[in-house]
Every structure is written in structure tokens, then in C-alpha cells.
Short mmCIF file of C-alpha atoms in Angstrom, two decimals:
data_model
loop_
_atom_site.label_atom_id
_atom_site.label_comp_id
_atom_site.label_asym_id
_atom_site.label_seq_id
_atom_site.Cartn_x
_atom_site.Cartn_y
_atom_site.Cartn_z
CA UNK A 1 175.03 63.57 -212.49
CA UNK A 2 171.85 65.90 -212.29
CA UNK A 3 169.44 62.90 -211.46
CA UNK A 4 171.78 62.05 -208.18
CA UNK A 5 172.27 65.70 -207.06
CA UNK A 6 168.29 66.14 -207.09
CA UNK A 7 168.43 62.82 -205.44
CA UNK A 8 171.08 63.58 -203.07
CA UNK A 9 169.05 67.09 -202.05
CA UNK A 10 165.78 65.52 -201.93
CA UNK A 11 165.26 65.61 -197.73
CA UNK A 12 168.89 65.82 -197.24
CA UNK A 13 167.90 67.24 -193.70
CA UNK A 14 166.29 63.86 -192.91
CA UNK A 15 163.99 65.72 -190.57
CA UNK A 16 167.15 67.09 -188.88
CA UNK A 17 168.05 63.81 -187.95
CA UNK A 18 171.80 63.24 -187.30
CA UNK A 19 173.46 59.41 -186.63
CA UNK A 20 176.45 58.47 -184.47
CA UNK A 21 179.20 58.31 -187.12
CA UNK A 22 178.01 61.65 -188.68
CA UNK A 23 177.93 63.16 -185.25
CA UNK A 24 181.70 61.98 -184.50
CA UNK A 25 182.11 63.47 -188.18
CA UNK A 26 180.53 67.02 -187.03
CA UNK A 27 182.39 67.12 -183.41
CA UNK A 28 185.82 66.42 -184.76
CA UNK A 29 186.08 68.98 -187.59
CA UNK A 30 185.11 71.43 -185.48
CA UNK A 31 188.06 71.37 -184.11
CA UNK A 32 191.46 72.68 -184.38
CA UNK A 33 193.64 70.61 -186.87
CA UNK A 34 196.16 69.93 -184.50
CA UNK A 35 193.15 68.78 -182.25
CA UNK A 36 192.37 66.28 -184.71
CA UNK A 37 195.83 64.89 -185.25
CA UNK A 38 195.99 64.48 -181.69
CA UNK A 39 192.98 62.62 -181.56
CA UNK A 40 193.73 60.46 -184.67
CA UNK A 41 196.56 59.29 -182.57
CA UNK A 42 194.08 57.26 -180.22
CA UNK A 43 191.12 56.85 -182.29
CA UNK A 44 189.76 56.81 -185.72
CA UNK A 45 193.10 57.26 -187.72
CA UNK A 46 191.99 55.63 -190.73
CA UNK A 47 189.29 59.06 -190.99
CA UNK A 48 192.40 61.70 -189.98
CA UNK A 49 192.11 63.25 -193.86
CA UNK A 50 188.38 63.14 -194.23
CA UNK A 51 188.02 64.93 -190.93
CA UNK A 52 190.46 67.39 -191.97
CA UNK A 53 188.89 67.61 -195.21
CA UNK A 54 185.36 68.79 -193.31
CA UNK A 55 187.43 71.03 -190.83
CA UNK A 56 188.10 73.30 -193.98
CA UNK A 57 185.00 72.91 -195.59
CA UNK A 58 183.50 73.84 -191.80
CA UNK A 59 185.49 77.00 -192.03
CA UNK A 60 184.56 77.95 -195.38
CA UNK A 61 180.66 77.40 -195.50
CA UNK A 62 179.77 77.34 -191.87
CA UNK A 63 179.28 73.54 -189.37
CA UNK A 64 175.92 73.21 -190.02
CA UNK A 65 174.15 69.91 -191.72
CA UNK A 66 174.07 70.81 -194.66
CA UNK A 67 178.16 71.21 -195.55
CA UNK A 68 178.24 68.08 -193.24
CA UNK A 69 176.03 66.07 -195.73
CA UNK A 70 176.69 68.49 -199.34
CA UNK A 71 180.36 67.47 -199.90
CA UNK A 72 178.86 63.42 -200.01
CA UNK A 73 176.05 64.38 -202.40
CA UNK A 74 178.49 66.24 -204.84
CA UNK A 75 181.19 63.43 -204.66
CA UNK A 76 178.05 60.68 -205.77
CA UNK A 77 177.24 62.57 -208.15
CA UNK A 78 180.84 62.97 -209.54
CA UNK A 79 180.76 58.93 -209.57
CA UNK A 80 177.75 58.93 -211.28
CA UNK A 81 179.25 61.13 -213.53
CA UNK A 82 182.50 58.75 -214.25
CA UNK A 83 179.97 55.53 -214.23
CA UNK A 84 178.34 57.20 -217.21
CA UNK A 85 181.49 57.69 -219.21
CA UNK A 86 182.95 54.15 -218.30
CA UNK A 87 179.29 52.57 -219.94
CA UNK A 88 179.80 55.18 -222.43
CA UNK A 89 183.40 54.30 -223.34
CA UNK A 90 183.15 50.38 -223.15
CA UNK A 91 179.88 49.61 -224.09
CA UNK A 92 178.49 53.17 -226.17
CA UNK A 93 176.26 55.91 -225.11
CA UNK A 94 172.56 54.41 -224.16
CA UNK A 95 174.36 51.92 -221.88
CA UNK A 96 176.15 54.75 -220.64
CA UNK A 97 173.34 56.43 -219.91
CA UNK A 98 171.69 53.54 -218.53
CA UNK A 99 174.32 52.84 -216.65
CA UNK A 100 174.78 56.07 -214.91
CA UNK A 101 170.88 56.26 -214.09
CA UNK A 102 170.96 52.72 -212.62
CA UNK A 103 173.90 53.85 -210.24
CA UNK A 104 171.96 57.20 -209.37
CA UNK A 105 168.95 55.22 -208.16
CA UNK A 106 171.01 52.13 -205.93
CA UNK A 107 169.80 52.57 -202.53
CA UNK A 108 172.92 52.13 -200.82
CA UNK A 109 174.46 55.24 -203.67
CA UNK A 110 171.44 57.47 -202.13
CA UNK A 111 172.17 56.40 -198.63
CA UNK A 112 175.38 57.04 -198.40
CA UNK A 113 174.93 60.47 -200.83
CA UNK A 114 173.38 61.77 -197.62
CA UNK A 115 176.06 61.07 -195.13
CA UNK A 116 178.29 62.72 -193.74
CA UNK A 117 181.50 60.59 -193.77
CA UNK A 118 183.83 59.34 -196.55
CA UNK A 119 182.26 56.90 -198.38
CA UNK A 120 180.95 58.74 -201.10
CA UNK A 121 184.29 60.60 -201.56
CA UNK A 122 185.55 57.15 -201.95
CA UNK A 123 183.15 55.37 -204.32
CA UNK A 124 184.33 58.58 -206.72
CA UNK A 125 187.63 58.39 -206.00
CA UNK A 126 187.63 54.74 -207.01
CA UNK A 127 185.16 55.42 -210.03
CA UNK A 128 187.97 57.85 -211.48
CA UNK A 129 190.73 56.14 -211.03
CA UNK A 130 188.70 53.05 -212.58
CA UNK A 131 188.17 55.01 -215.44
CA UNK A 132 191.74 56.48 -215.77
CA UNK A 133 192.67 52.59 -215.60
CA UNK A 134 190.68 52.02 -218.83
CA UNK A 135 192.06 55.12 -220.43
CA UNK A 136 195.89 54.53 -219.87
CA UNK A 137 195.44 50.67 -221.67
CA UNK A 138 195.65 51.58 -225.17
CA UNK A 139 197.47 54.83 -224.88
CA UNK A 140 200.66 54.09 -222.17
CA UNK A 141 201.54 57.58 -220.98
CA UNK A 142 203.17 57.49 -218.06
CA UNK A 143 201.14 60.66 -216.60
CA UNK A 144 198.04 58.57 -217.26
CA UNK A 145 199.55 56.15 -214.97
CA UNK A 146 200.50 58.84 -212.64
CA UNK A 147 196.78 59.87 -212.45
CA UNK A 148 195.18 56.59 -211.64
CA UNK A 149 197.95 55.83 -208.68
CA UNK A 150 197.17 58.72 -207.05
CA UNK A 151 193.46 58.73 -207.31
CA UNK A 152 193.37 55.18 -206.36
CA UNK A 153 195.90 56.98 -203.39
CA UNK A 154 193.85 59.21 -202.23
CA UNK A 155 191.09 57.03 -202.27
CA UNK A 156 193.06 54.82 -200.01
CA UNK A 157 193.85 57.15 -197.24
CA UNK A 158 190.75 58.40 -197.25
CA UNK A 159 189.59 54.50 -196.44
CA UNK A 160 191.92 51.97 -196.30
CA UNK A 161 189.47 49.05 -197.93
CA UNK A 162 189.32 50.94 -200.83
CA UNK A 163 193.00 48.97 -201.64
CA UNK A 164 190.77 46.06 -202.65
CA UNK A 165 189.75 47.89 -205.39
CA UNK A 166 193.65 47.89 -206.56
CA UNK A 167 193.23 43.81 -206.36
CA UNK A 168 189.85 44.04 -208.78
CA UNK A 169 191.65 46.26 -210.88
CA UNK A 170 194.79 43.81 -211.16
CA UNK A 171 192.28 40.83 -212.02
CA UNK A 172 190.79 43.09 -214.74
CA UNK A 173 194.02 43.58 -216.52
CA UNK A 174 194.93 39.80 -216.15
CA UNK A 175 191.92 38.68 -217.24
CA UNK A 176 192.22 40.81 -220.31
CA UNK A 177 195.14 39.90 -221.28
CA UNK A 178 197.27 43.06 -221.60
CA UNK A 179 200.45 43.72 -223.05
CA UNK A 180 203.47 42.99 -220.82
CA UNK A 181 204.34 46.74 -220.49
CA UNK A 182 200.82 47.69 -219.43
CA UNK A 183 201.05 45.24 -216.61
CA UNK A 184 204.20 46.63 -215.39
CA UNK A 185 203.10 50.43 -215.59
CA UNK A 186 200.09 49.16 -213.30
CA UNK A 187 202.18 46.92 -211.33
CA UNK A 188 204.23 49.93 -210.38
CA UNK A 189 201.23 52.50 -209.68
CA UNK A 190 199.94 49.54 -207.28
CA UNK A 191 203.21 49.57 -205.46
CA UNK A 192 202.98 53.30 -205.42
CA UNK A 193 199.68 52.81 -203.76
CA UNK A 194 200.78 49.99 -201.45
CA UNK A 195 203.65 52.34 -199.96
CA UNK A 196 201.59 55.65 -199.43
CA UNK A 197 199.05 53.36 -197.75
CA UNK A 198 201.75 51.52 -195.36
CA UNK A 199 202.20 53.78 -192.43
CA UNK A 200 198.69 54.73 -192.35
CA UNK A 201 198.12 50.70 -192.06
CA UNK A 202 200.45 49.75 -189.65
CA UNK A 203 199.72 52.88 -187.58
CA UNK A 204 195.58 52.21 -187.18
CA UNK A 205 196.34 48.34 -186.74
CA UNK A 206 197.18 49.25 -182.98
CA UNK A 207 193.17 51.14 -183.40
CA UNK A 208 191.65 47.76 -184.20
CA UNK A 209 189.63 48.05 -181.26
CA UNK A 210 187.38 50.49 -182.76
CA UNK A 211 185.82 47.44 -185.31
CA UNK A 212 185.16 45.39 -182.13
CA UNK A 213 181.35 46.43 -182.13
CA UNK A 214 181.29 44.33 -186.04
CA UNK A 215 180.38 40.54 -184.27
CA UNK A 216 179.25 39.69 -187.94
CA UNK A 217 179.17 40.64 -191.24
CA UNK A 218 177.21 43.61 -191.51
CA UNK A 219 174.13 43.80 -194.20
CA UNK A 220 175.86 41.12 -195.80
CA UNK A 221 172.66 39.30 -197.83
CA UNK A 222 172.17 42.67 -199.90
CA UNK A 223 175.77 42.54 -201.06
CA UNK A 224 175.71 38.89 -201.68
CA UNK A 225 172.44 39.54 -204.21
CA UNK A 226 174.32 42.20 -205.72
CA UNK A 227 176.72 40.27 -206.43
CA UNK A 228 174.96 37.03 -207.94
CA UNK A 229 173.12 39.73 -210.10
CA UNK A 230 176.13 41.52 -211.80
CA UNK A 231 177.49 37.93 -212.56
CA UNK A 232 173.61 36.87 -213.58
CA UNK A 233 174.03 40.00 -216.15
CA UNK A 234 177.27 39.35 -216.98
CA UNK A 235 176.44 36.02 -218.82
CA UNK A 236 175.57 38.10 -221.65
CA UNK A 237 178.06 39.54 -223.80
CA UNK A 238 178.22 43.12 -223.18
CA UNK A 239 179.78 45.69 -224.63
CA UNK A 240 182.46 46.58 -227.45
CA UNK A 241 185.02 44.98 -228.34
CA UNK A 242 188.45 46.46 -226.83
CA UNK A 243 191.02 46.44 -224.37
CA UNK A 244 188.86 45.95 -221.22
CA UNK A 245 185.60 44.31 -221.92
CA UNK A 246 182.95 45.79 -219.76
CA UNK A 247 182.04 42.79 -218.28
CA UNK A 248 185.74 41.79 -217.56
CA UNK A 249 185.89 45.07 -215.57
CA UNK A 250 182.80 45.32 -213.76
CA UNK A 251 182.57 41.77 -212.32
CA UNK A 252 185.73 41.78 -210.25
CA UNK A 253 184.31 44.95 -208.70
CA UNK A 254 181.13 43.86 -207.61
CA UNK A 255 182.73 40.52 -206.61
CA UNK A 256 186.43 40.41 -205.04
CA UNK A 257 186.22 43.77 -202.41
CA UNK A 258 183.02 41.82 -201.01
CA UNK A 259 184.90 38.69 -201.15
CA UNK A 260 188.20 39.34 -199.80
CA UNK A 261 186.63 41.23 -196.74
CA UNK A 262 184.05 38.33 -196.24
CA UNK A 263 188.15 35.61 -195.74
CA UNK A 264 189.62 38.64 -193.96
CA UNK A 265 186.69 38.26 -191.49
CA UNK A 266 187.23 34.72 -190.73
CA UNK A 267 190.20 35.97 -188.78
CA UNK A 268 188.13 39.40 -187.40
CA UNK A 269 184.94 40.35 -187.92
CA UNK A 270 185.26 43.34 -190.77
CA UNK A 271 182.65 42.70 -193.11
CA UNK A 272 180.53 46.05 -193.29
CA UNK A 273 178.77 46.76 -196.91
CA UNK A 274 179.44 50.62 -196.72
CA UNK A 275 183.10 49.76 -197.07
CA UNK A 276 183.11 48.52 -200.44
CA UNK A 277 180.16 50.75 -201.38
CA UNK A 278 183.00 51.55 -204.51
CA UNK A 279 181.20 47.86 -205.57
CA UNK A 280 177.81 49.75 -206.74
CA UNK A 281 180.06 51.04 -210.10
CA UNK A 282 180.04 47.23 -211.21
CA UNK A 283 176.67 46.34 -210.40
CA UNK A 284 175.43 49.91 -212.42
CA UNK A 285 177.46 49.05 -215.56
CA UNK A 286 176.60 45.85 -215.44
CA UNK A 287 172.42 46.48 -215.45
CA UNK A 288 172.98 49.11 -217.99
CA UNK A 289 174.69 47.40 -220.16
CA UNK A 290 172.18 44.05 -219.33
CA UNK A 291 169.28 46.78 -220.67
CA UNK A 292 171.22 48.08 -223.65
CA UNK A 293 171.97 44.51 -225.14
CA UNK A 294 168.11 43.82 -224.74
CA UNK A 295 166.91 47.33 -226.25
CA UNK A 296 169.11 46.65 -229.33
CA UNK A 297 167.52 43.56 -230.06
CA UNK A 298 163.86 43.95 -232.42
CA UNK A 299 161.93 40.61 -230.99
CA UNK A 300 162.90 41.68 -227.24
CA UNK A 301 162.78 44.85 -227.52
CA UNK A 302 159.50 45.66 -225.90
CA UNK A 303 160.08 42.94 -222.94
CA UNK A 304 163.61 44.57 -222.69
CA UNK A 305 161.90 48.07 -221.97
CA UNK A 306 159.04 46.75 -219.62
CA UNK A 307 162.28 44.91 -217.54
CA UNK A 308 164.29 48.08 -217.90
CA UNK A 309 161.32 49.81 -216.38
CA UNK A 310 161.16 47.43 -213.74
CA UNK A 311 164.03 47.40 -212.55
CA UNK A 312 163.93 51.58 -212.30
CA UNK A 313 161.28 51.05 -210.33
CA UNK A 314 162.09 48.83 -207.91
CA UNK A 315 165.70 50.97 -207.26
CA UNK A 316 163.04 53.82 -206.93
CA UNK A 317 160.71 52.21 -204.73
CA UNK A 318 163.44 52.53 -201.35
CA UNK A 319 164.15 56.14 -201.66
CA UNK A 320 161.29 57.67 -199.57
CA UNK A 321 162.36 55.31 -196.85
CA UNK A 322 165.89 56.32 -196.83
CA UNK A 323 164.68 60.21 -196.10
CA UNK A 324 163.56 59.61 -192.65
CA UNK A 325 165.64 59.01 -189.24
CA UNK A 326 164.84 55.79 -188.95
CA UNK A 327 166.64 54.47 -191.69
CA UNK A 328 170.07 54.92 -189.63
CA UNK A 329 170.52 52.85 -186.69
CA UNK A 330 170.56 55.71 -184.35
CA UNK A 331 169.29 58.92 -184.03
CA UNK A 332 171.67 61.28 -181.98
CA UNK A 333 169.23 64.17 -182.10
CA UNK A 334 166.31 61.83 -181.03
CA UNK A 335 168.91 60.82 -178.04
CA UNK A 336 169.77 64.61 -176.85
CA UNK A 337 166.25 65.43 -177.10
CA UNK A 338 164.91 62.99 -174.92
CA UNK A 339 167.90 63.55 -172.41
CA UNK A 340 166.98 67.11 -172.21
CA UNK A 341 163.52 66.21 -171.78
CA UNK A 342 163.43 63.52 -169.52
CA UNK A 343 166.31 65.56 -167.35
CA UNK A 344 166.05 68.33 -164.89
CA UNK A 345 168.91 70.73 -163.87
CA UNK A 346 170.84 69.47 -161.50
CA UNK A 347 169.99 65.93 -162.28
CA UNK A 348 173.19 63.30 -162.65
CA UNK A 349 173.99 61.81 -166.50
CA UNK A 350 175.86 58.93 -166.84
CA UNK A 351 176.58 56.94 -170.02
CA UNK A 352 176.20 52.95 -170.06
CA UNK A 353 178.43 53.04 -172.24
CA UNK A 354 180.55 55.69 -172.41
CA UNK A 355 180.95 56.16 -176.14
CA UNK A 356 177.25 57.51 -176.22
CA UNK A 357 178.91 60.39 -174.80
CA UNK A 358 179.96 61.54 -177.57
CA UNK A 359 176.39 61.25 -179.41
CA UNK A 360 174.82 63.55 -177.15
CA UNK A 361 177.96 66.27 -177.29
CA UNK A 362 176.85 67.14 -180.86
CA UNK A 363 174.39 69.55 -179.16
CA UNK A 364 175.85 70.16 -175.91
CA UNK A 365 172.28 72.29 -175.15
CA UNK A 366 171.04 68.58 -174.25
CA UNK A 367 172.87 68.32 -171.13
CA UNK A 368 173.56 71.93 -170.34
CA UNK A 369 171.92 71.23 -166.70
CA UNK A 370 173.00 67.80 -165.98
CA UNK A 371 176.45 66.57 -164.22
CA UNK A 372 178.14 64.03 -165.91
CA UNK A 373 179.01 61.42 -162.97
CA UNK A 374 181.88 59.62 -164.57
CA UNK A 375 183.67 62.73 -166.66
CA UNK A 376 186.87 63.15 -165.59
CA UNK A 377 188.36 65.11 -168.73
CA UNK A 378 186.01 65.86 -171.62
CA UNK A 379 186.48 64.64 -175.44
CA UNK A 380 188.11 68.00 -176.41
CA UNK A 381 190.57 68.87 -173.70
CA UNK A 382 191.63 64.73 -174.01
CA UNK A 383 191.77 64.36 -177.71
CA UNK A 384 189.17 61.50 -177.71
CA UNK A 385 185.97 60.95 -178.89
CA UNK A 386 184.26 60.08 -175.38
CA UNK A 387 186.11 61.50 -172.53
CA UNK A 388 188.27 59.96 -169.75
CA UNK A 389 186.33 58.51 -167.25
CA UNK A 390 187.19 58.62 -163.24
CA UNK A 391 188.48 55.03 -161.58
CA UNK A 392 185.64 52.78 -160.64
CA UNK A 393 185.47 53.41 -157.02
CA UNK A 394 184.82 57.39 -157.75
CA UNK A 395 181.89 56.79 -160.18
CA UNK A 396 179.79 54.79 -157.85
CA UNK A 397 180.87 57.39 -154.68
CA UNK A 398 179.44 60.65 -157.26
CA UNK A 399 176.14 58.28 -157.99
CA UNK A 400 175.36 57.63 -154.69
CA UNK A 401 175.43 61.98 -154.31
CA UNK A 402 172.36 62.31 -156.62
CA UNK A 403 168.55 61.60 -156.03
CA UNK A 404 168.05 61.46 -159.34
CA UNK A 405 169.91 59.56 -162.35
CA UNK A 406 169.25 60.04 -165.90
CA UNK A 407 171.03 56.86 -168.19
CA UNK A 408 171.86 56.97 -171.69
CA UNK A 409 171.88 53.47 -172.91
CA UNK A 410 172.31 50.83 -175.00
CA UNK A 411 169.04 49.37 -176.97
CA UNK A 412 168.12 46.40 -175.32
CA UNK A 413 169.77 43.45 -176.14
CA UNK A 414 172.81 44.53 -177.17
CA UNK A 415 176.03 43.51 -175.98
CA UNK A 416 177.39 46.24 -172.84
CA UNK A 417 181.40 46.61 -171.88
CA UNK A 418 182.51 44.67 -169.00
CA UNK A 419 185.23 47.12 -167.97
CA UNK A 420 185.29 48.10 -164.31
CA UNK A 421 183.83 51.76 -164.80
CA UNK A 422 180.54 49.98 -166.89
CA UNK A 423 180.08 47.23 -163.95
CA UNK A 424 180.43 50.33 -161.31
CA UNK A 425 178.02 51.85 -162.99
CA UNK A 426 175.25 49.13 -163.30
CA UNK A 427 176.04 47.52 -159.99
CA UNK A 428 175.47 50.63 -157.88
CA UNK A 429 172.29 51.36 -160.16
CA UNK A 430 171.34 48.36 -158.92
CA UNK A 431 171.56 48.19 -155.79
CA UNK A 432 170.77 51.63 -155.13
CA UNK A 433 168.48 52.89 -157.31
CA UNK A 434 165.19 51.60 -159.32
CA UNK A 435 164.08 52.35 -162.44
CA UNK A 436 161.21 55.39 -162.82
CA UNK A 437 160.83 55.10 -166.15
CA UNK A 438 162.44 54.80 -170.16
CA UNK A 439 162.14 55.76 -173.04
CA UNK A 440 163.14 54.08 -176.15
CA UNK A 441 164.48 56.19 -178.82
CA UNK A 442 166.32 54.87 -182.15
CA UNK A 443 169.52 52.80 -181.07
CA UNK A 444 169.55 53.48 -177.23
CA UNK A 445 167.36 53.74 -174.23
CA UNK A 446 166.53 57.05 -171.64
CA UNK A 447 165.84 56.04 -168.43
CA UNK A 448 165.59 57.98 -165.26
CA UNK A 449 166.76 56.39 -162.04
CA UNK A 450 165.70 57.51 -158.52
CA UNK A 451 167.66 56.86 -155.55
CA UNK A 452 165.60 54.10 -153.55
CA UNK A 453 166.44 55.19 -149.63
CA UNK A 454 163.73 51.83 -148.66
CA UNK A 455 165.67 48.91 -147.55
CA UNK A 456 163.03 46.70 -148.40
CA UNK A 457 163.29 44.03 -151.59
CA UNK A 458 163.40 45.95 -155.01
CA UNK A 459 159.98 45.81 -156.95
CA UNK A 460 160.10 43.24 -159.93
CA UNK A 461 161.16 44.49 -163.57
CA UNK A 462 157.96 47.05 -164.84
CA UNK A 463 157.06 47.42 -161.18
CA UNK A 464 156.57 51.31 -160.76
CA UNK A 465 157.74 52.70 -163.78
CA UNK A 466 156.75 53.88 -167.40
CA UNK A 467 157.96 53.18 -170.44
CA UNK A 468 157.63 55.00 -174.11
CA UNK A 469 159.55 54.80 -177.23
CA UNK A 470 160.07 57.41 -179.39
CA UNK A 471 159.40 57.11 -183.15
#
């Protein structure tokens, strides 16, 4: 627990670095709670509670970066915390230890210890109720019971993938072997979970737009290894004897969230690894318990410590990386920056597209002195996260006002909108306008467009203009 709160603080400012998802994170609980109901009725239901969550936490300690990022660091190190005591309880105290050390030092746990969204909350949500799963075998109390559903509740609404933890969790107690009364107590906290989750579900279903950016899974080959090493470690028999076997536990959790997510996406794209980051308490028990077994054995004892070493190391060897802005695939400050620098007052902004709006209103200093061309209501005042745009036709009439354009967006290559507003946008840039220069700053482009009043053939791509990228 100490080892990932040192880790979690260690350049927790990431050189005051902020990325998109945080920054919808910080511009939502600043606002009223009703605001953010209203909101969550368009977009980004399935965060409603987390956001709320930060709202108070805004109010209490102040919306700056560090209560954005502090509540994630404390919540990994609460998981790190129950990882400990699961090693401790099903497979004694060095693996324990081992265990909870391993799980400090993952690079997605430090990652996402640093972030200000819900994943971390989740991963200890999900640790907890894991461990009041183990708990509530031998001993039956219905409170016990009462504990885990909830946790493994809250967890849910919080995120709703965390429910594939539930299905781990079932596999665990089958696999085991269980009495018949056990099953049913779980049986009925799952259906207790299923329920509370329900409306949440079938309410954000009609939000599935907001996954449409996913075209594939998503860091999927670190996952995959994960997984092929907790089942690697798991062909050694870890652990005391009891109830749950360690093993019996931990592989369904590194295995089946991963899994299921991987067939749900053969219908839609889903797969992201930060939603079953809960799958980094299998792979921690496992390795700890994978170094125990080896450090309790004489003839491999001082191979066992050179691999336990080893393997420290190499979960070490990531973390300096994961401290710097670049580690993110965006950089909203390094986006506002360069607007505000590359801008001058009175110049026209326009998004391509228009959810990078929203990036640049986490410091609304950026773009004090520009006019938004396409704004026709802003984020707050319309309960969105980007604004309502004006019809097509009035974009490209406001454009055609200015001399002087400045154009947040996308890196090149990606994939733009096709919606009438984007093609009003890029057509009348087009035809119109030529490019003076860009900038390329992590996970979008700058450039500055000036009107072209010569009638003559545009210049040829690089014709004219400068280009930088920002580091």
C-alpha cells in the first residue's frame, strides 16, 4: 500500500500534462450536480457517479490536478492493499507480500494510479469484493454476502464491464466445487448485482455511439501476454489448501473479462485494456505466488530470487516513461497552448472535429481571444460535452467573415466525421483558404489558415507553409 502511494505521487503532475478523458473528467465535476445529470442524459452515462463522486471531492479540496488525479492513487493503493491480504490468506504471508509488490509495480496499475477517471476506483472495488468472496466461503453469513454484492455493485455502476468480474467470480466457485448453499448465497448477490446494474445498462445502450472511435481492440497484445503468463504460472501448484485455491481464483480473472470483451467485440468493437484493468489482481497473485513456491524450495532457491529480481525489474523498468505527457495519447494542455500561441485576438477557431472542443475548454484562457465559428450553444448552457454546432450552411457563411483561421485537428491519419457541419468545414477551407502553417502536438494538429483572395490554382501540399511538432 505504501510502495503504490509513493508510486502513485512520484510525478503525479506529469509535467502538468492533462489528456482528453481526464479533461472531460475535470470540466464535468465542475459543475452543478443537476448539470451533470443533465448531461449524463446525452452522453457519458455509464461515468454519471464517478463524475459526481469528483464534483464533491472538487468542492471539498479545491478542482485542481491534484484531487483530479489523488482519489485514483489512494483507490490503487487500497487494491494493493486487498491483493496483499488475498496472497496472504490463500497462499501465506511472503506470497502476500510478493504479491502485493508485483501489483504495485504493473505498468498499467501505475498508469491508471495517475488518472483521473474511474478505473482505479474500480480495480479496488473489484479487489474487495474479490476478497469478501473468499471470506464468506467457509463462514456463510449472510452480511458477508451482503458486503460482496454491493461492492461488486458499486463497482458496477461506477463501470459497467466490471460485471465480468461477477462471471470470473461464478467460474471460481464452480470450479471449486462449493457447497450447494454457497452457490446459492452467490447466485443471489449476482442477481442483486444484475438488477442494480439494469437501468443503468439499458439506459447508456441508446449512448453506444460514444465507443464508435474503438475500430479495434485497443492495446490488446499486452493483455493477451498477461494472460498466457498468469496461466504459464499457474501450472504450478500454488498456494494452501482450502476453499478457493489461489490459482482457481486468479486465473479466471486474468482470463474471462479479457475474453468475454474480446466475443462481445465481434459484434462491436469494445475491446479496450483499461476496462478490465480489475484483471492486474490475477496476474499479481499469480507472480507472487509463482516466486513464493520457488523461494521455498532449497536447490532453486537462489535461481528463484535472481527470477524474482527480474521480474521486479523489468515491472520497474516502464515507470519513468509513464511520468511524462507523452505516454497518453493526447495532451490537452499541449493543444490549448499551441492554440493560444499560434492564435491572435480576433482570429476564428473552429474544431475538425468538434469533440476537441471540449479538450481545449479545460483552460478556457486558450481561446479567450478567438471566435468559435461553428458554436451555437456552449457545452455548459447545452448539457454536452462539445457544444451544439450551427446548420452547415451558417458555418461556412461565419468562415468566409475571417482572414484568418486557426484549426484544431485530428492527427493525421485518423479517421474525420462525415457529418454535414465537418464536410462544411473542410470544403470551404478548401476552397477558400490555404494552409500557413501546423503544428503537431500529441494527438491533434494546429494549423492556421489564411483566407486566399487569389483566384489563381492553390499551391501544392507544403507549398508556402511551415510545419513544427511539438514534443
Amino acid at each position: 500500500m505504501a510502495l503504490t502511494i509513493a508510486l502513485g505521487l512520484w510525478g503525479i503532475r506529469r509535467k502538468n500534462s492533462m489528456w482528453g478523458d481526464e479533461a472531460v473528467t475535470y470540466q464535468l465535476a465542475h459543475r452543478d450536480l443537476s448539470q451533470i445529470w443533465l448531461t449524463a442524459q446525452h452522453v457519458d452515462l455509464v461515468h454519471a457517479l464517478h463524475y459526481a463522486v469528483m464534483h464533491e471531492l472538487f468542492g471539498l479540496f479545491g478542482g485542481g490536478l491534484l484531487t483530479l488525479r489523488l482519489p485514483s492513487v489512494l483507490a490503487m493503493s487500497a487494491a494493493a492493499s486487498g491483493v496483499g491480504l488475498l496472497g496472504l490468506r490463500l497462499a501465506g504471508p511472503r506470497a502476500g507480500l510478493l504479491a502485493g509488490l508485483v501489483f504495485a509495480l504493473l505498468p498499467q496499475v501505475q498508469k491508471y494510479a495517475q488518472e483521473g477517471r474511474s478505473y482505479a476506483m474500480v480495480c479496488a472495488l473489484v479487489t474487495w469484493a474479490t476478497y469478501a468472496l473468499v471470506v464468506s466461503v467457509p463462514r456463510r453469513a449472510r452480511w458477508r454476502w451482503a458486503v460482496y454484492g454491493s461492492t461488486m455493485l458499486l463497482a458496477c455502476l461506477l463501470h459497467e464491464f466490471a460485471v465480468l468480474a461477477l462471471v470470473a467470480h461464478g467460474v471460481t466457485l464452480v470450479v471449486s466445487r462449493v457447497p450447494r448453499p454457497v452457490l446459492r448465497a452467490w447466485g443471489v448477490a449476482a442477481a442483486g448485482v444484475v438488477a442494480g446494474l439494469l437501468p443503468l445498462a439499458i439506459c447508456s445502450a441508446g449512448q453506444s455511439g460514444q465507443v464508435s472511435w474503438i475500430g479495434g481492440p485497443v492495446r490488446l497484445p499486452g493483455v493477451l501476454a498477461m494472460a498466457v503468463v498468469g496461466v504459464a504460472c499457474a501450472l504450478v501448484p500454488l498456494g494452501v489448501r482450502g476453499p478457493v485455491r489461489l490459482s482457481v481464483l486468479a486465473v479466471p480473472i486474468v482470463v474471462l473479462p479479457g475474453l468475454l470483451l474480446l466475443t462481445a467485440s465481434l459484434v462491436k468493437p469494445l475491446f479496450v485494456d483499461r476496462y478490465v484493468l480489475y484483471s492486474s489482481i490475477g496476474i499479481a497473485l499469480l507472480l507472487g505466488a509463482w516466486m513464493d513456491y520457488f523461494l521455498r524450495r532449497p536447490r532453486s532457491s537462489r535461481i528463484a530470487w535472481i527470477a524474482a529480481v527480474a521480474v521486479l525489474a523489468a515491472l520497474v523498468q516502464p515507470s519513468m516513461s509513464l511520468r511524462t505527457p507523452e505516454s497518453r495519447s493526447n495532451d490537452v494542455t499541449a493543444i490549448g497552448a499551441t492554440v493560444r500561441k499560434e492564435g491572435r485576438p480576433g482570429d476564428g477557431l473552429l474544431y475538425l472535429s468538434a469533440r476537441y472542443r471540449a479538450w481545449t475548454a479545460a483552460n478556457p484562457e486558450d481561446t479567450r481571444f478567438l471566435t468559435d465559428l461553428a458554436l451555437a450553444q456552449d457545452p455548459v448552457s447545452s448539457n454536452t460535452l462539445a457544444g451544439v454546432e450551427v446548420p452547415a450552411q451558417d458555418i461556412a457563411a461565419r468562415m468566409l467573415e475571417f482572414d484568418r483561421i486557426v484549426a484544431v485537428r485530428d492527427p493525421a491519419g485518423a479517421h474525420a466525421p462525415t457529418d454535414p457541419q465537418e464536410e462544411a468545414k473542410t470544403s470551404t477551407l478548401r476552397r477558400h483558404f490555404r494552409e500557413y502553417g501546423t503544428t503537431h502536438v500529441n494527438g491533434a494538429r494546429v494549423t492556421v489558415y489564411i483566407r486566399d483572395h487569389d483566384p489563381s490554382p492553390k499551391a501544392g501540399p507544403g507549398s508556402n507553409s511551415r510545419e513544427r511538432a511539438v514534443g
